[in-house]
Coordinates of C-alpha atoms in Angstrom, one line a residue:
X6 CA 72.5 32.4 -57.8
X7 CA 72.1 28.5 -59.1
X8 CA 69.5 25.8 -58.4
X9 CA 70.7 22.1 -57.5
X10 CA 71.7 20.2 -60.5
X11 CA 68.9 17.7 -59.8
X12 CA 65.9 18.8 -58.3
X13 CA 63.6 15.9 -57.0
X14 CA 60.1 17.1 -55.5
X15 CA 58.1 14.1 -54.8
X16 CA 54.5 14.8 -56.1
X17 CA 51.4 12.6 -56.6
X18 CA 50.6 13.2 -59.9
X19 CA 46.7 12.2 -60.5
X20 CA 46.4 10.6 -64.3
X21 CA 42.9 9.8 -65.8
X22 CA 42.2 6.1 -65.6
X23 CA 41.7 4.7 -69.0
X24 CA 42.9 2.5 -71.7
X25 CA 46.7 1.8 -72.2
X26 CA 48.7 0.1 -75.0
X27 CA 48.9 -3.9 -74.8
X28 CA 50.9 -4.6 -71.7
X29 CA 54.0 -6.5 -71.5
X30 CA 55.4 -8.9 -69.1
X31 CA 57.2 -6.9 -66.4
X32 CA 60.8 -7.8 -64.7
X33 CA 62.1 -6.4 -61.5
X34 CA 65.3 -4.1 -61.9
X35 CA 65.9 -0.7 -62.9
X36 CA 66.1 1.3 -66.5
X37 CA 69.8 2.8 -66.7
X38 CA 69.9 6.1 -68.8
X39 CA 73.1 7.7 -69.7
X40 CA 73.0 11.4 -71.3
X41 CA 76.4 11.3 -73.9
X42 CA 77.3 14.8 -74.0
X43 CA 79.8 17.2 -75.4
X44 CA 81.4 18.0 -71.5
X45 CA 81.1 15.5 -68.6
X46 CA 78.7 16.6 -65.8
X47 CA 77.4 19.4 -67.8
X48 CA 73.9 20.0 -69.9
X49 CA 75.6 21.8 -72.8
X50 CA 74.4 23.2 -75.9
X51 CA 74.8 20.4 -78.5
X52 CA 73.8 17.8 -76.1
X53 CA 71.2 15.3 -77.8
X54 CA 72.4 11.8 -77.3
X55 CA 70.7 9.7 -74.6
X56 CA 71.9 5.6 -74.0
X57 CA 68.8 3.6 -72.3
X58 CA 69.8 0.1 -70.8
X59 CA 66.8 -2.1 -69.9
X60 CA 66.9 -4.5 -67.0
X61 CA 67.0 -7.3 -69.7
X62 CA 70.0 -6.4 -71.3
X63 CA 68.7 -4.2 -74.0
X64 CA 70.5 -0.9 -75.1
X65 CA 69.2 1.7 -76.9
X66 CA 70.7 5.0 -78.2
X67 CA 68.5 7.9 -79.4
X68 CA 69.6 10.7 -81.2
X69 CA 73.2 10.5 -81.2
X70 CA 73.6 13.8 -82.7
X71 CA 77.2 15.6 -82.8
X72 CA 78.8 14.5 -79.3
X73 CA 78.8 10.7 -80.4
X74 CA 80.3 8.8 -82.9
X75 CA 81.3 5.4 -83.7
X76 CA 84.7 5.4 -81.9
X77 CA 83.0 6.8 -78.4
X78 CA 84.2 4.3 -75.6
X79 CA 80.9 5.3 -73.5
X80 CA 78.7 3.3 -76.0
X81 CA 79.4 -0.4 -75.4
X82 CA 76.8 -2.6 -76.9
X83 CA 74.1 -0.7 -78.9
X84 CA 71.2 -2.9 -80.0
X85 CA 69.0 -0.2 -81.2
X86 CA 69.1 3.3 -82.5
X87 CA 66.0 5.6 -82.4
X88 CA 66.5 8.8 -84.9
X89 CA 63.6 11.1 -84.2
X90 CA 64.3 13.3 -87.7
X91 CA 67.0 13.8 -90.0
X92 CA 68.0 17.6 -88.9
X93 CA 72.2 17.7 -88.5
X94 CA 72.0 18.2 -84.6
X95 CA 70.2 14.8 -84.4
X96 CA 71.7 12.8 -87.1
X97 CA 75.5 13.7 -86.3
X98 CA 77.0 15.6 -89.4
X99 CA 80.4 16.2 -87.7
X100 CA 82.1 14.2 -85.4
X101 CA 82.8 15.1 -81.8
X102 CA 86.2 16.8 -81.2
X103 CA 87.4 14.9 -78.1
X104 CA 91.2 16.6 -78.2
X105 CA 89.8 19.8 -77.9
X106 CA 86.0 20.0 -77.1
X107 CA 85.5 23.9 -76.9
X108 CA 83.2 25.2 -74.0
X109 CA 79.7 24.0 -73.2
X110 CA 78.3 26.9 -74.6
X111 CA 80.4 26.6 -78.0
X112 CA 81.2 23.1 -78.2
X113 CA 84.0 22.6 -81.0
X114 CA 83.3 20.0 -84.1
X115 CA 85.4 17.6 -85.5
X116 CA 85.4 16.7 -89.3
X117 CA 82.6 16.3 -90.9
X118 CA 81.0 12.9 -91.4
X119 CA 78.9 13.0 -94.8
X120 CA 77.5 9.3 -94.0
X121 CA 76.5 10.6 -90.4
X122 CA 77.6 9.4 -87.2
X123 CA 74.4 7.5 -86.9
X124 CA 75.1 5.4 -89.5
X125 CA 78.8 4.7 -88.5
X126 CA 77.6 3.8 -85.1
X127 CA 75.0 1.2 -86.7
X128 CA 77.5 -0.3 -89.0
X129 CA 80.0 -0.8 -86.4
X130 CA 77.6 -2.1 -83.6
X131 CA 75.5 -4.0 -85.7
X132 CA 72.3 -2.1 -84.7
X133 CA 68.8 -1.8 -85.3
X134 CA 68.0 1.6 -86.6
X135 CA 64.2 2.8 -86.2
X136 CA 63.3 6.2 -87.9
X137 CA 60.2 7.6 -89.2
X138 CA 59.2 9.4 -92.3
X139 CA 61.1 8.3 -95.5
X140 CA 64.3 7.9 -93.7
X141 CA 64.8 4.3 -93.9
X142 CA 66.4 4.0 -97.1
X143 CA 68.3 7.2 -96.8
X144 CA 70.3 5.5 -93.7
X145 CA 70.3 2.1 -95.4
X146 CA 72.3 3.7 -97.9
X147 CA 74.8 5.4 -95.6
X148 CA 75.1 2.1 -93.9
X149 CA 75.7 0.5 -97.6
X150 CA 78.3 3.4 -98.0
X151 CA 80.4 2.4 -94.9
X152 CA 80.2 -1.4 -95.3
X153 CA 79.8 -1.9 -98.7
X154 CA 76.6 -3.9 -98.2
X155 CA 73.3 -2.9 -97.8
X156 CA 72.0 -3.5 -94.5
X157 CA 68.7 -5.9 -94.0
X158 CA 65.4 -5.0 -93.4
X159 CA 64.7 -5.5 -89.6
X160 CA 63.0 -8.4 -88.5
X161 CA 59.4 -7.8 -87.2
X162 CA 58.3 -11.2 -86.0
X163 CA 54.9 -12.4 -85.0
X164 CA 52.2 -10.3 -83.1
X165 CA 54.6 -8.1 -81.4
X166 CA 56.6 -7.1 -84.6
X167 CA 59.7 -8.6 -82.7
X168 CA 63.2 -7.7 -83.5
X169 CA 65.9 -10.1 -81.5
X170 CA 69.0 -8.7 -80.7
X171 CA 72.2 -8.9 -80.8
X172 CA 72.2 -9.3 -84.4
X173 CA 75.2 -10.3 -86.9
X174 CA 74.8 -7.2 -88.8
X175 CA 73.0 -3.9 -88.8
X176 CA 69.3 -3.7 -90.0
X177 CA 67.0 -0.7 -90.5
X178 CA 63.2 -0.2 -90.2
X179 CA 60.9 2.6 -90.7
X180 CA 58.3 3.4 -87.5
X181 CA 55.7 5.8 -87.9
X182 CA 53.1 7.1 -85.5
X183 CA 50.5 4.6 -84.9
X184 CA 53.0 1.8 -85.2
X185 CA 54.9 0.1 -82.9
X186 CA 57.7 -2.6 -82.7
X187 CA 59.3 -4.9 -79.9
X188 CA 62.8 -5.8 -79.1
X189 CA 64.1 -8.4 -77.0
X190 CA 67.7 -9.3 -75.6
X191 CA 68.3 -13.0 -76.6
X192 CA 68.2 -15.6 -73.7
X193 CA 66.5 -12.6 -71.5
X194 CA 62.9 -12.1 -70.6
X195 CA 60.4 -9.2 -71.6
X196 CA 60.1 -7.2 -74.5
X197 CA 60.8 -3.5 -75.1
X198 CA 58.1 -1.8 -76.9
X199 CA 58.8 1.0 -79.1
X200 CA 55.9 3.2 -80.4
X201 CA 56.1 6.1 -82.9
X202 CA 54.2 9.3 -81.7
X203 CA 53.4 12.5 -83.8
X204 CA 55.6 15.2 -83.4
X205 CA 55.4 19.0 -85.2
X206 CA 58.6 19.9 -86.6
X207 CA 60.1 19.2 -89.8
X208 CA 62.7 16.6 -91.0
X209 CA 64.7 18.0 -94.0
X210 CA 68.1 16.1 -95.0
X211 CA 71.1 18.6 -95.3
X212 CA 72.7 18.7 -98.6
X213 CA 75.8 18.0 -97.4
X214 CA 74.7 14.4 -96.3
X215 CA 73.4 13.5 -99.6
X216 CA 75.2 11.6 -102.1
X217 CA 75.7 12.9 -105.8
X218 CA 74.4 14.7 -107.2
X219 CA 72.9 16.2 -103.9
X220 CA 70.4 19.0 -103.7
X221 CA 69.8 22.0 -105.7
X222 CA 71.5 25.1 -103.8
X223 CA 69.0 26.3 -101.1
X224 CA 67.2 23.2 -100.8
X225 CA 67.1 20.2 -98.2
X226 CA 66.3 16.6 -99.2
X227 CA 63.2 15.3 -98.3
X228 CA 63.1 13.1 -95.2
X229 CA 59.2 12.6 -94.6
X230 CA 57.8 13.4 -91.3
X231 CA 59.3 13.7 -88.0
X232 CA 58.2 11.7 -85.1
X233 CA 58.3 11.0 -81.2
X234 CA 58.5 7.7 -79.3
X235 CA 57.1 6.1 -76.5
X236 CA 59.4 3.4 -75.0
X237 CA 57.9 0.9 -72.6
X238 CA 60.7 -1.0 -70.8
X239 CA 60.6 -4.5 -68.7
X240 CA 60.3 -2.8 -65.3
X241 CA 57.0 -0.6 -66.0
X242 CA 58.9 2.7 -66.8
X243 CA 57.4 4.2 -69.7
X244 CA 59.5 7.0 -71.4
X245 CA 57.9 9.9 -73.9
X246 CA 60.7 11.1 -76.2
X247 CA 59.3 13.9 -77.6
X248 CA 62.0 14.6 -80.4
X249 CA 61.7 18.3 -81.8
X250 CA 58.1 19.2 -81.2
X251 CA 55.8 22.0 -80.2
X252 CA 52.4 21.0 -78.5
X253 CA 49.5 19.3 -79.8
X254 CA 46.3 18.1 -78.5
X255 CA 47.1 14.4 -78.9
X256 CA 49.4 14.9 -76.1
X257 CA 46.7 14.9 -73.6
X258 CA 44.2 12.4 -75.7
X259 CA 46.6 10.0 -77.1
X260 CA 50.2 10.1 -75.3
X261 CA 48.7 10.9 -71.9
X262 CA 45.8 9.0 -71.5
X263 CA 46.5 5.7 -74.0
X264 CA 50.3 5.3 -73.3
X265 CA 50.5 6.8 -69.8
X266 CA 54.2 8.0 -70.0
X267 CA 55.7 8.3 -66.4
X268 CA 58.8 9.9 -67.5
X269 CA 59.4 12.5 -70.6
X270 CA 62.6 13.6 -71.9
X271 CA 61.5 16.8 -73.6
X272 CA 63.3 18.7 -76.4
X273 CA 63.3 22.6 -74.7
X274 CA 65.1 25.3 -76.5
X275 CA 64.4 28.2 -78.1
X276 CA 62.5 29.2 -81.5
X277 CA 62.7 25.9 -83.0
X278 CA 61.3 23.5 -80.3
X279 CA 59.4 23.9 -77.2
X280 CA 60.3 27.0 -75.1
X281 CA 60.1 26.7 -71.1
X282 CA 56.9 28.0 -71.0
X283 CA 55.2 25.5 -73.6
X284 CA 57.1 22.6 -72.2
X285 CA 55.9 23.5 -68.6
X286 CA 52.6 23.4 -70.0
X287 CA 53.0 20.0 -71.5
X288 CA 54.4 18.8 -68.0
X289 CA 51.6 20.4 -65.9
X290 CA 48.3 20.1 -67.9
X291 CA 49.0 17.4 -71.0
X292 CA 50.9 14.5 -70.1
X293 CA 51.7 15.0 -66.7
X294 CA 54.6 12.4 -65.7
X295 CA 56.2 11.6 -62.5
X296 CA 59.6 12.8 -63.8
X297 CA 60.8 14.7 -66.8
X298 CA 64.2 15.4 -68.3
X299 CA 65.0 18.6 -70.4
X300 CA 67.2 17.9 -73.2
X301 CA 68.0 19.6 -76.5
X302 CA 68.6 23.2 -74.5
X303 CA 70.5 24.8 -76.9
X304 CA 72.4 26.4 -74.3
X305 CA 75.3 26.1 -71.5
X306 CA 72.3 25.1 -69.1
X307 CA 74.8 24.3 -66.1
X308 CA 78.0 25.1 -64.5
X309 CA 79.7 22.5 -62.4
X310 CA 76.4 20.5 -62.7
X311 CA 74.2 23.1 -61.2
X312 CA 71.7 25.0 -63.3
X313 CA 73.0 28.8 -64.2
X314 CA 70.1 31.4 -63.0
X315 CA 68.5 32.9 -65.9
X316 CA 68.7 30.2 -68.3
X317 CA 65.9 28.7 -70.3
X318 CA 66.0 25.6 -68.2
X319 CA 66.3 27.9 -64.9
X320 CA 62.8 29.0 -66.0
X321 CA 61.5 25.9 -66.6
X322 CA 62.5 24.2 -63.3
X323 CA 61.0 27.0 -61.6
X324 CA 57.7 26.5 -63.7
X325 CA 57.2 23.0 -63.0
X326 CA 58.3 22.7 -59.2
X327 CA 56.0 20.8 -57.1
X328 CA 54.5 19.2 -60.3
X329 CA 56.7 16.9 -61.5
X330 CA 60.4 15.4 -60.4
X331 CA 63.3 17.0 -62.7
X332 CA 66.4 15.2 -63.6
X333 CA 69.0 16.9 -65.6
X334 CA 70.6 14.9 -68.1
X335 CA 74.2 15.6 -67.1
X336 CA 76.5 14.2 -69.6
X337 CA 78.3 10.9 -68.3
X338 CA 76.0 10.9 -65.2
X339 CA 74.0 7.8 -65.2
X340 CA 71.0 7.8 -63.8
X341 CA 68.5 4.7 -62.7
X342 CA 64.5 4.7 -62.9
X343 CA 61.7 2.5 -61.4
X344 CA 58.7 1.4 -63.0
X345 CA 57.3 4.2 -61.5
X346 CA 59.1 6.7 -63.1
X347 CA 61.2 8.1 -60.6
X348 CA 64.8 8.3 -60.3
X349 CA 66.7 5.9 -57.8
X350 CA 69.0 7.9 -55.6
X351 CA 68.6 11.3 -57.2
X352 CA 67.3 12.9 -54.3

């Protein structure tokens, strides 16, 4: 038995009124979100990467991982890359294998990429890179390895800490919980604000990604703290990207009540992030968004674009049914979201 690939449930969610982050001028239009996974039309084990396109033209790549590198024809312009933490499945330690991709449950890897897929994309696309913890100089060095010159520090102009895109070369910047930066497409109205928020996980750097003399056997490099992000788009959509995390009380008091996200991309898998029960509790009781996209599922969650019965995603969808809309991030299937967090045309 399978449930539909896209479950859209009209639900009236009551959120507590209160303060929210600094308001941004809003534009009309829809935010497009395109998952860039290993198998087109499916939600698979290695899928992490999401490409966001604001109506004002800003294009943001989130956690490229192992399914996207700089040669991927799906990318187009990438103005900003967000990295939640340094683990290999998010930063990309191996290139995708497009000629022999393997199965959805066991995607095949390509060649090792010690400079990371993330740095390779930033180096080619002249992207700004925002990362938490102590990853800024690490990523700058990786880009330098590729280009032969160190990237600049990303500008943070004025009260809004603004970075204008597109840029002539890549740049890197640290963004930690409590801080925010904005990105503006030159010649277009409106700012896209990116705020870092807490996550509970870890961010060790794999020894294979550390330049000589590397780390002692059995140890990982220090990457500092992990993070999630709240991205406020120009049409009013507010997306909370949890990163890898478990539950914490500030999901209610800070993320829910201050930022008021109406869309959550929740990393939901097994023993290393939210399980389906914990993820459902976040949706129902802590953040209460209009729509949720389960990602980082560490399983072949779909077959033919439909949820496979007995999977963790199946369990999650069953629990949150009637509380929030569920939109599956099927690879290469672009979804469009309005300012209220609703997927347009998903019904």
